[in-house]
Short mmCIF file of C-alpha atoms in Angstrom, two decimals:
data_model
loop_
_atom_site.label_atom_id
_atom_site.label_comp_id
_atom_site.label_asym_id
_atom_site.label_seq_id
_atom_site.Cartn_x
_atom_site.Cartn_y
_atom_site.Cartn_z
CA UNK A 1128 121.06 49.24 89.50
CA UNK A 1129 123.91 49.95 91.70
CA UNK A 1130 126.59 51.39 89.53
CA UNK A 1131 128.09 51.10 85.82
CA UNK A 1132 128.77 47.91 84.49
CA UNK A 1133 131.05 46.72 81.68
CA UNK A 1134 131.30 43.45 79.36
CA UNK A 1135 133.42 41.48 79.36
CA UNK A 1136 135.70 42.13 82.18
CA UNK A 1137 138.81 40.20 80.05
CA UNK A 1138 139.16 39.69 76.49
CA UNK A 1139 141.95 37.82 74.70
CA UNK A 1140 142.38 38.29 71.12
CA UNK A 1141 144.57 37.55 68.42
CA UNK A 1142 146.56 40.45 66.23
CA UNK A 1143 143.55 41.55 63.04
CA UNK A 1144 140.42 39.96 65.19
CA UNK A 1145 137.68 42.14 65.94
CA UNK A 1146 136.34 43.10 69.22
CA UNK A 1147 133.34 44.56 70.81
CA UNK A 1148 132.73 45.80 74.08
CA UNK A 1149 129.64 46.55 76.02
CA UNK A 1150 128.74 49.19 79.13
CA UNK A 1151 125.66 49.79 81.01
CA UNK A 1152 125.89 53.25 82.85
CA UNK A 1153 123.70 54.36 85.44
CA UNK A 1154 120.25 54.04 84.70
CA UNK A 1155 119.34 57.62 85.27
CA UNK A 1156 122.79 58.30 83.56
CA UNK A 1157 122.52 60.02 80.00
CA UNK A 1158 126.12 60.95 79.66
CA UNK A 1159 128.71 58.11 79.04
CA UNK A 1160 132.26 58.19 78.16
CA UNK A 1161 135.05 55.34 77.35
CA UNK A 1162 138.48 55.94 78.51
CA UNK A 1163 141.60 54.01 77.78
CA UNK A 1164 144.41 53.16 80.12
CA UNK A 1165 147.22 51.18 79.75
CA UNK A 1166 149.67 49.80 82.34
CA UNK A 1167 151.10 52.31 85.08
CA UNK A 1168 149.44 55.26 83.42
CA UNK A 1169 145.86 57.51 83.74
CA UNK A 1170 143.35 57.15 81.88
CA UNK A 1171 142.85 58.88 78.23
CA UNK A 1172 139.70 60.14 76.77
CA UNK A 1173 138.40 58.29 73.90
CA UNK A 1174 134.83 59.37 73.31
CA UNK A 1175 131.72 60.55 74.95
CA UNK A 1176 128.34 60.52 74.08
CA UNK A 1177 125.06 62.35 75.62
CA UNK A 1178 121.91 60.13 75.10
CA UNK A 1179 122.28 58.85 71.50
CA UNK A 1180 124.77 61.32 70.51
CA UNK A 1181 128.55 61.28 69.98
CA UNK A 1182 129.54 64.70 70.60
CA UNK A 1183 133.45 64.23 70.77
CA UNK A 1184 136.34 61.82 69.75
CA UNK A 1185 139.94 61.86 70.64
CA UNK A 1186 142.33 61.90 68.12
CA UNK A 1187 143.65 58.32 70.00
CA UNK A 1188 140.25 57.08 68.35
CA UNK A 1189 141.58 56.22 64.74
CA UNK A 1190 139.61 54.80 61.97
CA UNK A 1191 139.62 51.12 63.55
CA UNK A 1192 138.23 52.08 66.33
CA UNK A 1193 134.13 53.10 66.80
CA UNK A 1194 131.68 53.28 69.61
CA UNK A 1195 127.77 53.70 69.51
CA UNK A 1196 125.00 54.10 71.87
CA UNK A 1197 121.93 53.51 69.56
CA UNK A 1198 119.46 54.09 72.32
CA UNK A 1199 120.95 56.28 74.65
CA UNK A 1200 120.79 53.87 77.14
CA UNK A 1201 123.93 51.16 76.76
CA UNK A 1202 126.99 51.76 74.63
CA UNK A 1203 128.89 49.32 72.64
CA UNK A 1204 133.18 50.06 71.78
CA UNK A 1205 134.20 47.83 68.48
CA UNK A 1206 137.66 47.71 67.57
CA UNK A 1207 138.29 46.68 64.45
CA UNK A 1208 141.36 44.37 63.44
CA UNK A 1209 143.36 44.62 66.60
CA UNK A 1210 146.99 45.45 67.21
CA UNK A 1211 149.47 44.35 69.91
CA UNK A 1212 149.32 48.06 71.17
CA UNK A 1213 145.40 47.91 71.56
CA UNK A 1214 146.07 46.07 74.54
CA UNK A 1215 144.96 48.19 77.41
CA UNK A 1216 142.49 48.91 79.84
CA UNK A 1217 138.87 50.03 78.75
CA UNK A 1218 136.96 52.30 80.69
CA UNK A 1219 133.45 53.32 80.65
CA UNK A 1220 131.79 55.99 82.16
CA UNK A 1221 128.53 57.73 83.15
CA UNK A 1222 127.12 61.21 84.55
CA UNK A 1223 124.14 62.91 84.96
CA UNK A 1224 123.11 66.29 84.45
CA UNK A 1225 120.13 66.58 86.00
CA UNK A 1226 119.73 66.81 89.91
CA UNK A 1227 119.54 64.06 92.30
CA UNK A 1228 121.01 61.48 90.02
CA UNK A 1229 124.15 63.02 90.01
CA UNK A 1230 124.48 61.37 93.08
CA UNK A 1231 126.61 62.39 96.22
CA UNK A 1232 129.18 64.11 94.54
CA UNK A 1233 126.76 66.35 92.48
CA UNK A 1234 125.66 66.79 88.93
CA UNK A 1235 127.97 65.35 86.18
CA UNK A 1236 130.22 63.45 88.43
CA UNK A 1237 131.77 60.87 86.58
CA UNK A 1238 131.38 57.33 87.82
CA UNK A 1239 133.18 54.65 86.36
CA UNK A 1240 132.64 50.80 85.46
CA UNK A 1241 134.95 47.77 86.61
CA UNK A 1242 136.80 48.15 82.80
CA UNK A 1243 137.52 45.37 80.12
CA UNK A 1244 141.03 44.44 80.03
CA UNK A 1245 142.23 43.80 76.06
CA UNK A 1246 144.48 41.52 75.45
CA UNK A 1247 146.09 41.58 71.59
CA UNK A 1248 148.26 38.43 70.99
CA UNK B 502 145.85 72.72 76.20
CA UNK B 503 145.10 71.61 80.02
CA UNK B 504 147.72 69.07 82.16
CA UNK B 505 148.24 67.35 85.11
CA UNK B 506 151.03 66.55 86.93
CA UNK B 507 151.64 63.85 89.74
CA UNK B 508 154.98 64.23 90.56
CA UNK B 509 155.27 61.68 92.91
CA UNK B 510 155.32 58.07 91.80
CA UNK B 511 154.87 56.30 94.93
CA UNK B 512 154.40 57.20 98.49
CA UNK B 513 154.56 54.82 101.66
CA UNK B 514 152.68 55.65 105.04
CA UNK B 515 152.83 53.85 108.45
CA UNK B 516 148.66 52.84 109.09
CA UNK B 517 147.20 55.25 111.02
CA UNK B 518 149.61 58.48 109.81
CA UNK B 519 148.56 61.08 108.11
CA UNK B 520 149.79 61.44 103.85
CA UNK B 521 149.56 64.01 101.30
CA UNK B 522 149.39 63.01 97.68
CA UNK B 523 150.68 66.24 95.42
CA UNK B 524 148.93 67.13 92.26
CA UNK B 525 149.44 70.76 90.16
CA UNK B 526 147.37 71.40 87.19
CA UNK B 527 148.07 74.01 84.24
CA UNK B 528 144.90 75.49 82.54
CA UNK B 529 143.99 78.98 81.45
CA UNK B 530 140.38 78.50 82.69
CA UNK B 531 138.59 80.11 85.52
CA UNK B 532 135.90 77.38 86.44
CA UNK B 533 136.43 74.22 86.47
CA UNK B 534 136.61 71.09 88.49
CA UNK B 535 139.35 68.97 89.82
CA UNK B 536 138.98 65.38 91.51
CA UNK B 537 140.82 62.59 93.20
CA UNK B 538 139.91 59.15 92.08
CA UNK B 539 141.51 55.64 94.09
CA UNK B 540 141.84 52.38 91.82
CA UNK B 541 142.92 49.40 94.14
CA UNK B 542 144.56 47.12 92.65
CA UNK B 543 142.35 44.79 90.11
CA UNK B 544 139.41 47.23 91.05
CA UNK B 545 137.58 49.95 89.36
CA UNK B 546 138.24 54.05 89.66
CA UNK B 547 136.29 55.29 92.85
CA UNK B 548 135.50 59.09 93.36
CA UNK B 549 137.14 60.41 96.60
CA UNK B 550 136.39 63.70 96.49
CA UNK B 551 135.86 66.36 94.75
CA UNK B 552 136.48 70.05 94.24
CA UNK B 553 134.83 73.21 92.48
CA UNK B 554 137.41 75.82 91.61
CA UNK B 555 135.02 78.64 92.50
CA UNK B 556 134.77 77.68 96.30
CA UNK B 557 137.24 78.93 98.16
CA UNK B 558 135.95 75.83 100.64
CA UNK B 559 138.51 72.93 100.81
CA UNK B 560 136.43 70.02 100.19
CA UNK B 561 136.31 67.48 102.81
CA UNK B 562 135.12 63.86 102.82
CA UNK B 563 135.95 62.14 105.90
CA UNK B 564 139.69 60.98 106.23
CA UNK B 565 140.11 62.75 102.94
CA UNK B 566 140.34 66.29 102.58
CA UNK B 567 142.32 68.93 99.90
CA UNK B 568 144.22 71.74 99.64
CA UNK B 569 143.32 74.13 96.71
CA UNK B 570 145.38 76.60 96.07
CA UNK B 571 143.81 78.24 92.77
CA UNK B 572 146.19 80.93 92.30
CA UNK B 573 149.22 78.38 92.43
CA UNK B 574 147.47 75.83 90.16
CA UNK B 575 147.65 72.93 93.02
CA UNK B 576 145.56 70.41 94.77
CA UNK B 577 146.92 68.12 97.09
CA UNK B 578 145.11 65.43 99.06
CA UNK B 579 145.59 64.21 102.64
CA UNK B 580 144.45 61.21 104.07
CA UNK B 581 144.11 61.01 107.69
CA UNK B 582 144.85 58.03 110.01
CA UNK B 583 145.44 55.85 107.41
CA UNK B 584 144.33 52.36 106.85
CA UNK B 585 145.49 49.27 104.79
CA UNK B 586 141.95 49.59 102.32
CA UNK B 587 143.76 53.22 101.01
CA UNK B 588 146.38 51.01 99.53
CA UNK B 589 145.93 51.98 95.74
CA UNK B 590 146.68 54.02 93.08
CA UNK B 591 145.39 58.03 93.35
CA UNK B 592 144.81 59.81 90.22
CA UNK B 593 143.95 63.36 90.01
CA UNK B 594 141.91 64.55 87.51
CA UNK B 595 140.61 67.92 85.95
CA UNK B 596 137.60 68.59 84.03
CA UNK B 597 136.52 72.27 82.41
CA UNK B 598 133.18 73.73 83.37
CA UNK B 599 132.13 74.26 80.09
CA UNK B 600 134.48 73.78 77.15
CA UNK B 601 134.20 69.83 77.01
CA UNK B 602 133.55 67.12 79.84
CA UNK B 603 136.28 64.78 79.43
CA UNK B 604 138.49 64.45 82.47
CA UNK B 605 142.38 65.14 81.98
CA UNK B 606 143.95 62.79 84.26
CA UNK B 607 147.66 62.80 85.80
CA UNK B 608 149.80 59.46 85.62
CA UNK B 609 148.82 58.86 89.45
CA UNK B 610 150.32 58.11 92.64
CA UNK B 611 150.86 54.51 94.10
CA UNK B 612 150.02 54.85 98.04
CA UNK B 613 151.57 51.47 100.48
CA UNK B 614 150.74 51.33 103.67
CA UNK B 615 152.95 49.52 105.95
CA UNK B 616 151.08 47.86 108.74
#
């Protein structure tokens, strides 16, 4: 397991479809967080979970919009009758707390996935 | 509530010269931790480096190496003898120590370098 992966890597959709992505952090990893970023811009917080739990949402995370990660281990992002301005970038992250799997960079360094790129026709 | 700023939309270095990528931060915390992060182009976010505001050190990761300057809310990178693989965009990012752990992320800085 050599970093965090994400599934798909490209999604096309049609406007009121529903969609579901997948990431698998880190193995040792039991903090994970989804990001969103659209063209020519940084990346916005979305959510973030430690183990099973969902311990914050953005505001940018409306009702159409919900993530799980059932066994602490990978998470899944739904989003629920798309829109045209769904279409962004999806990142997913994961950290560690705990010693050496925080990797080079220390504890709770942030290491992200190759992201899913939404399209909404 | 804490920002980021990247005032600099693009920046263009001969290979081998040395660039500096600004990046100023507003927060009314005393710990946390900043970061630069490269995405090349089609490719995911990579960790340069990164930077503890309670060390006085400037971190320092081969080419790549910052200037914090806490007290003036700034943290600039510079790469060193630059290469054609630092082509990308450089975001700087800020995370609290305690309050939450989401990073806070400026709108980033697209780096060319002419060969």
């Amino acid at each position: 397991d050599t970093g965090v992966s994400q599934d798909p890597r490209h999604k096309i959709t049609k406007r009121g479809q529903n969609v579901t992505f997948r990431c698998d952090p880190i193995s040792e990893h039991n903090r994970l967080y989804w990001y969103r970023q659209t063209l020519g811009q940084g990346p916005e917080f979305l959510t973030y979970f430690q183990n099973e739990a969902q311990l914050e949402k953005s505001r940018l995370l409306s009702d159409r919009f919900s993530a799980e990660r059932p066994k602490g281990s990978f998470s899944t992002l739904e989003i629920q009758r798309t829109e045209q301005g769904d279409s962004a970038m999806y990142l997913c992250a994961s950290s560690s707390v705990a010693g050496l799997a925080g990797g080079h960079f220390g504890t709770d360094t942030q290491y992200f996935g190759p992201g899913t790129r939404l399209t909404v026709l | 509530a804490q920002t980021v700023t990247q005032s600099q939309p693009e920046m263009s270095v001969q290979e081998a010269e040395t660039v500096t990528l600004s990046c100023t931060y507003d927060t009314s915390e005393s710990d946390y931790y900043l970061f630069w992060y490269k995405q090349p182009p089609s490719r995911q976010m990579i960790l340069v480096i990164r930077q503890e505001a309670y060390k006085q050190q400037n971190a320092t990761e081969n080419r790549f190496s910052v200037n914090f300057q806490k007290a003036a809310k700034s943290f600039s990178l510079k790469i060193s003898d630059s290469q054609l693989g630092d082509a990308a965009m450089y975001f700087c990012a800020y995370r609290s120590a305690w309050s939450n752990y989401q990073l806070i992320w400026g709108a980033g800085t697209k780096l060319i370098i002419k060969p």
